Coordinates of C-alpha atoms in Angstrom, one line a residue:
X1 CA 109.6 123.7 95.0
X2 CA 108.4 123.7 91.3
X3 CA 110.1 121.2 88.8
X4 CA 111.5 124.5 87.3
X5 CA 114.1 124.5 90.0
X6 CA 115.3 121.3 88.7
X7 CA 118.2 121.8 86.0
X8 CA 117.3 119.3 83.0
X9 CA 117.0 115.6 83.8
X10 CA 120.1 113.7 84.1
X11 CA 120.1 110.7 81.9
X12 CA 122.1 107.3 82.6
X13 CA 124.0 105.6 79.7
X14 CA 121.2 103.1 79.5
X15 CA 118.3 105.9 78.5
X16 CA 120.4 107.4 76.4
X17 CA 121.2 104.0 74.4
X18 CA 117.4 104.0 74.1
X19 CA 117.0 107.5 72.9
X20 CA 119.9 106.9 70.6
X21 CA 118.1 103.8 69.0
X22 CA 114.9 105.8 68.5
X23 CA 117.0 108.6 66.6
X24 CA 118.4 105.9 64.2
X25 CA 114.9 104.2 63.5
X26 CA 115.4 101.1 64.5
X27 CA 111.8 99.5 66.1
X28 CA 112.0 99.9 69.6
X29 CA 110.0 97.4 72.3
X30 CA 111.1 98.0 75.9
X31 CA 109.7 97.4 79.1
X32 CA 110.9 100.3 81.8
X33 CA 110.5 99.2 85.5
X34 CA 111.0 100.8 88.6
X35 CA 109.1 102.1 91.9
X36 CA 107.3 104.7 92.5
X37 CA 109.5 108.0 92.0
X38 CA 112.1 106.3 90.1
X39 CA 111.3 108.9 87.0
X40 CA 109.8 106.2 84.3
X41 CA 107.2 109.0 83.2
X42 CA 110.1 111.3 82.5
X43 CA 111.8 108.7 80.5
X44 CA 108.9 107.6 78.5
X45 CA 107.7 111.7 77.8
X46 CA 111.5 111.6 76.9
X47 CA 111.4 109.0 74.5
X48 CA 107.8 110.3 73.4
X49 CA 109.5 113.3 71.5
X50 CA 112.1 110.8 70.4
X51 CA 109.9 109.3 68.5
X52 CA 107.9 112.6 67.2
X53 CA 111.3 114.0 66.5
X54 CA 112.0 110.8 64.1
X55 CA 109.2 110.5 62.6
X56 CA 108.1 107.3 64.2
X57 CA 104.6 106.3 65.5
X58 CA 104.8 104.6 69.0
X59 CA 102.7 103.2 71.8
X60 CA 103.9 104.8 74.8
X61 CA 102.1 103.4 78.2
X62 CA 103.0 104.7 81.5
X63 CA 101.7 102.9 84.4
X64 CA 101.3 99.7 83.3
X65 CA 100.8 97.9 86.6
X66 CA 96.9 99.8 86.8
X67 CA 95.8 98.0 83.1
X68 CA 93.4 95.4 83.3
X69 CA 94.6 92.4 82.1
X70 CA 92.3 92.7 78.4
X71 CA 95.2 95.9 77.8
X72 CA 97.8 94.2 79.2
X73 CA 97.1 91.2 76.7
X74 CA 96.7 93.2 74.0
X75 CA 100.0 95.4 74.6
X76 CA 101.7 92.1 74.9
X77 CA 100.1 90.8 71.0
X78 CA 101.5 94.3 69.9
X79 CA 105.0 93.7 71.4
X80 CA 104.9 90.0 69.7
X81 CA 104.0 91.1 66.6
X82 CA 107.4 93.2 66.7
X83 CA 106.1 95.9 63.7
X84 CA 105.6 98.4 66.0
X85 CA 107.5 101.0 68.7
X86 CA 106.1 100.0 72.3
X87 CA 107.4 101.4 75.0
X88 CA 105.7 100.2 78.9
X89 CA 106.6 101.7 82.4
X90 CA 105.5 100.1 85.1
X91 CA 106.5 99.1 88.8
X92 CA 107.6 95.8 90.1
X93 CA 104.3 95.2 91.9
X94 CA 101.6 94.7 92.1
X95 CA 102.5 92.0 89.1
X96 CA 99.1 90.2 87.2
X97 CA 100.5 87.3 84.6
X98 CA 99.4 89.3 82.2
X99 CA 101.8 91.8 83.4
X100 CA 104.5 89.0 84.0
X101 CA 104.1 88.0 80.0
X102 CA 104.3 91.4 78.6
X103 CA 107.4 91.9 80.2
X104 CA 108.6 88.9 79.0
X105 CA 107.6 89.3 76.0
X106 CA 108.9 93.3 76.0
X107 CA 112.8 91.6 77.5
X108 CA 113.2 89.1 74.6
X109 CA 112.9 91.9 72.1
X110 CA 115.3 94.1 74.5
X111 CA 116.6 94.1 77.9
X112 CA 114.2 95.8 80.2
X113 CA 115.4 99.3 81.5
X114 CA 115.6 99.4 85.5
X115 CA 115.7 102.8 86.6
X116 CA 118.2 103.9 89.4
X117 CA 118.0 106.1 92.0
X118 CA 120.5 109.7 91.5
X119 CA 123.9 108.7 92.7
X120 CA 125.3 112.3 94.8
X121 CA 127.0 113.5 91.8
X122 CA 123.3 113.4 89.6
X123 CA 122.0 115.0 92.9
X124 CA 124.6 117.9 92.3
X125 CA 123.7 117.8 88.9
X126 CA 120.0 118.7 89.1
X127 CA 119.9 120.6 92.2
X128 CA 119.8 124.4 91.5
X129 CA 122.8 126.3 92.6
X130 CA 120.9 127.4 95.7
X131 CA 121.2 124.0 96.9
X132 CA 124.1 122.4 95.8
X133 CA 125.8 122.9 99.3
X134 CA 123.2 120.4 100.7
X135 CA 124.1 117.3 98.5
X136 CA 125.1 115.3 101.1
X137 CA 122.1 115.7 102.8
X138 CA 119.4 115.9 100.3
X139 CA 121.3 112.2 99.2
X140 CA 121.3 110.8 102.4
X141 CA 117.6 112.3 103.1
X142 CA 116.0 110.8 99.8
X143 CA 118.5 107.8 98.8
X144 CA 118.4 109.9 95.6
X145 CA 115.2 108.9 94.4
X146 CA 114.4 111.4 91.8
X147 CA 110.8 112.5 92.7
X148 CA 112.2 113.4 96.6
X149 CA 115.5 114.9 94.9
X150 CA 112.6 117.4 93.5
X151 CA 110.6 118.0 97.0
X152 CA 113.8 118.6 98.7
X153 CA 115.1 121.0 95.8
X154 CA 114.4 124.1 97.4
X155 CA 116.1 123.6 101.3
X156 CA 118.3 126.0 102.2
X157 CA 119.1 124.3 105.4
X158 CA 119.9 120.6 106.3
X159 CA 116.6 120.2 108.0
X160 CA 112.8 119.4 106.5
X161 CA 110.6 121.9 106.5
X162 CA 106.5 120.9 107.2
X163 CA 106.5 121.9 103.6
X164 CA 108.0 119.0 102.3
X165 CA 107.2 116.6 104.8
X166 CA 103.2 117.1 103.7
X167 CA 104.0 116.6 100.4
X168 CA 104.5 113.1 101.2
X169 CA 100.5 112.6 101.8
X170 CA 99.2 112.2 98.5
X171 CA 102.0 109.1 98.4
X172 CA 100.7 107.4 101.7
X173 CA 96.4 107.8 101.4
X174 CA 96.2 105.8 98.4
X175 CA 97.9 102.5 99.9
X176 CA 96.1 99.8 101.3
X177 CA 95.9 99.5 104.9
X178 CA 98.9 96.5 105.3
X179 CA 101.0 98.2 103.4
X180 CA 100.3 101.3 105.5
X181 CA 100.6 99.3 108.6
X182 CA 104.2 98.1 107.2
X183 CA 105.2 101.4 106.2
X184 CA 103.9 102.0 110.1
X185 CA 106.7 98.9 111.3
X186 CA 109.1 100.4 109.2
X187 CA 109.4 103.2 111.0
X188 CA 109.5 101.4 114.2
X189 CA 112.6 99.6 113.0
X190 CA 110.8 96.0 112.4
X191 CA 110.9 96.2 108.4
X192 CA 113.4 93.5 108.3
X193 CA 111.4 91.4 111.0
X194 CA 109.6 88.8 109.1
X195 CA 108.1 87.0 112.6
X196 CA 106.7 90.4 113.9
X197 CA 105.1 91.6 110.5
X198 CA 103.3 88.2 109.9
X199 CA 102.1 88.8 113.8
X200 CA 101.3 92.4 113.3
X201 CA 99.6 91.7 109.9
X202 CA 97.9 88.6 110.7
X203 CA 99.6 86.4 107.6
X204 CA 101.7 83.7 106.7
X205 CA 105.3 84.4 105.2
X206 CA 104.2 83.9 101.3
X207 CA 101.6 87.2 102.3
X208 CA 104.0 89.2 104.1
X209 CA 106.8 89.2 101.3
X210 CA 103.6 90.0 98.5
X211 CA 102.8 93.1 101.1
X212 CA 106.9 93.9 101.2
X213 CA 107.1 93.9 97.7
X214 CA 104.0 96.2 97.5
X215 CA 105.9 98.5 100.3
X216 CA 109.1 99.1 98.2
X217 CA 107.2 99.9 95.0
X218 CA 106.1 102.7 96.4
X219 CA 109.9 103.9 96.2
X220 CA 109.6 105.0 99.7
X221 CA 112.1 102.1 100.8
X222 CA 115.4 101.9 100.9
X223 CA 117.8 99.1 99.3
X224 CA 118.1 97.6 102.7
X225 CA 114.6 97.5 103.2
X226 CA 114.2 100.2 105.7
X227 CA 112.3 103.6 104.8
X228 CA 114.6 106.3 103.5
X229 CA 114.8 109.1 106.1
X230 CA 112.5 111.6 104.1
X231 CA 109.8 109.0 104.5
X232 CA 110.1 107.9 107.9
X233 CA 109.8 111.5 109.0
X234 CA 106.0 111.7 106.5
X235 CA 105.2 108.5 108.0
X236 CA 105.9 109.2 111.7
X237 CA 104.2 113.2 110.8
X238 CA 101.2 111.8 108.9
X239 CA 99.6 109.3 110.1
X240 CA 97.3 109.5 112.7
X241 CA 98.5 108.7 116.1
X242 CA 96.0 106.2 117.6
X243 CA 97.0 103.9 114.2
X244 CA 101.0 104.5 115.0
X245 CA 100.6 103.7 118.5
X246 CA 98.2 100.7 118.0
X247 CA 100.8 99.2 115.8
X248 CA 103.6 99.6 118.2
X249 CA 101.5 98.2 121.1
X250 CA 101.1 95.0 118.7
X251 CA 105.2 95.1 117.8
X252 CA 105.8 95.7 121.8
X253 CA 103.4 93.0 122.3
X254 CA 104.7 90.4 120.1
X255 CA 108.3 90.8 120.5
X256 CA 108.0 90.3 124.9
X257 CA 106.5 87.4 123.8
X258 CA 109.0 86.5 121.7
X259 CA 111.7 87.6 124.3
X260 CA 113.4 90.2 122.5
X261 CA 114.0 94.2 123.6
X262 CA 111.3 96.3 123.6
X263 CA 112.7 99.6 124.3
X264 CA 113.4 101.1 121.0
X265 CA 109.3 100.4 120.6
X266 CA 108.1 101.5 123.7
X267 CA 109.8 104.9 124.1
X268 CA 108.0 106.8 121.2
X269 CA 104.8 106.1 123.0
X270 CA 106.1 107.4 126.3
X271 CA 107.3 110.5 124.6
X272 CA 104.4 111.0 122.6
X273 CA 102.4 111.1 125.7
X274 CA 100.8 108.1 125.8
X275 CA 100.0 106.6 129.1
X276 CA 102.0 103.3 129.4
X277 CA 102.2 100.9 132.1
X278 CA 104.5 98.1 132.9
X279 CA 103.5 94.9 135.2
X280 CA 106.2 92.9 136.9
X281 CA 104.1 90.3 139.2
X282 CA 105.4 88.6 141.9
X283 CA 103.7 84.7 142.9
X284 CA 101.5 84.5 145.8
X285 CA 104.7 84.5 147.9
X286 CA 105.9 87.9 147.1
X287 CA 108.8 86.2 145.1
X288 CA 109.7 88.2 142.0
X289 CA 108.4 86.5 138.9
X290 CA 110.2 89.1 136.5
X291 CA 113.3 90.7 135.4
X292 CA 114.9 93.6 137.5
X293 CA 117.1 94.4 134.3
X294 CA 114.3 94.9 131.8
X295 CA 112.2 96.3 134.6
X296 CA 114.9 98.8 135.2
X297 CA 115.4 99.7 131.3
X298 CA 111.8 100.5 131.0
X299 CA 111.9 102.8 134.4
X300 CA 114.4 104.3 132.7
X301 CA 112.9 105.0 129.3
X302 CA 110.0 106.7 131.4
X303 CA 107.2 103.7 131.9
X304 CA 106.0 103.3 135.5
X305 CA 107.0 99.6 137.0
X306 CA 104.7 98.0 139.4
X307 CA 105.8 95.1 141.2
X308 CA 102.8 93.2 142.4
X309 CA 100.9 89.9 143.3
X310 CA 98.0 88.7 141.2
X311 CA 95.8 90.1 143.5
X312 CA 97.6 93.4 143.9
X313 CA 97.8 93.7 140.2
X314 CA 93.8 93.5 139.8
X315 CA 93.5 96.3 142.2
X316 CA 95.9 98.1 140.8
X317 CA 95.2 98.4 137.1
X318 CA 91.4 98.8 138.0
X319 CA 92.7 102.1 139.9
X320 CA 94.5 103.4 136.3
X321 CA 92.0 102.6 134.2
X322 CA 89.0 104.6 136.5
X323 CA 91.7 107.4 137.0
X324 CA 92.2 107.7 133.4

């Protein structure tokens, strides 16, 4: 799956305002935001050669979230100076104030160009002909970020090949480990759960947006703030299980003690082989201290139920733990 399978690039009306205003000279200073994956260093090699075609010198910086601030300051005395072509990509976090006043220094001299993921006709448009009868798929797969469009370019079947789910590695090693461990609750279905990821990460609201915001620049996150399909499957492929199933034992964990359902977390780890055990005590009566309905969803999602007394219940989990 070589860019060579993808036809040309398809350009929105906004790019091609820009590339229209470099062809007619005029002094161009735009800031181009998006996540990762969003195609901002195909735009910018795009409006490189605009500018060699005219004539025109330019500063072109991709990546503009990875400058220290000394570069970022000195873009932004370029930008002001407004004598010069400066073009900057970069995505929406993380975001220094030095990166917050070159942008807005970039926006007063032009609006700032948001990239947008492929709608399904620019899917069609730049899948080869080979797979144009998967558009609806490939689209719902990758939410039509470009960069996925690409991985997914060469199916020939609605289904993801190990192929393409490994070439999602290279975008999960490099994060940090909280926005790892969110990509992680993602997948479990808690990416919209404020209460569980502060739990799960250990932080205060302010921290968990900062590690949200980090999460959906990586472009692996949908709109809606879940993970796009494509990634949940690399997430759930490639990370190492003892990390996925620690942080579902810390979701499952925090969300009984919050009193919500549990199922939807517990299940994977039954499936995936994992030894789990469920305690429903009784008091020193024998009278049941528990619910027989949640008891009897886990049963049925395949995790053993003990019913026992404190006592009982020492004895008991001492016998799993030296039979394990």
């Amino acid at each position: 799956m070589t860019p060579s399978m993808i036809a040309r690039p398809v350009w929105s009306p906004e790019v091609s305002q820009v590339l229209e205003a470099v062809a007619s000279g005029a002094v161009v200073r735009l800031g181009v935001v998006a996540p990762g994956g969003y195609g901002k260093t195909t735009v910018l090699r795009e409006v490189a050669r605009a500018f060699e075609d005219a004539g025109a010198s330019a500063s072109v910086v991709d990546d503009a979230h990875l400058l220290p601030d000394a570069e970022l300051l000195s873009l932004r005395s370029l930008v002001e100076r407004g004598e010069e072509n400066v073009v900057v990509a970069y995505r929406p976090w993380p975001r220094s104030r030095a990166l917050a006043a070159l942008a807005e220094s970039l926006g007063r001299a032009r609006p700032s160009l948001a990239l947008e993921p492929f709608t399904r006709e620019q899917v069609r448009a730049v899948l080869p002909a080979s797979a144009r009868g998967l558009v609806d798929y490939v689209h719902q797969q990758t939410g039509g970020v470009p960069r996925f469009v690409q991985r997914l370019a060469g199916l020939t079947a609605a289904e993801l090949p190990p192929e393409v789910v490994a070439s999602f590695r290279a975008d999960l090693d490099w994060l940090d480990a909280d926005v790892q461990k969110y990509l992680l609750a993602a997948e479990a279905g808690a990416a919209l759960r404020l209460d569980l990821l502060g739990g799960l990460l250990g932080v205060d609201a302010d921290a968990v947006g900062d590690v949200i915001e980090a999460g959906r620049a990586t472009g692996l996150v949908a709109a809606d703030g879940t993970l796009l399909p494509v990634a949940r499957a690399a997430v759930a492929a490639l990370t190492r299980a003892d990390r996925r199933i620690a942080v579902r034992q810390k979701l499952a964990g925090l969300q009984l003690r919050s009193g919500g359902p549990v199922l939807e977390l517990v299940r994977p780890l039954v499936t995936s082989g994992v030894t789990v055990l469920g305690c429903a005590s009784l008091d020193d009566r024998g009278v049941a201290r528990y619910s027989t309905s949640v008891a009897g969803a886990l049963v049925a999602a395949g995790m053993p139920v003990a019913a026992l007394s404190p006592q009982e219940l020492a004895r008991w989990v001492g016998e799993k733990v030296r039979g394990s």
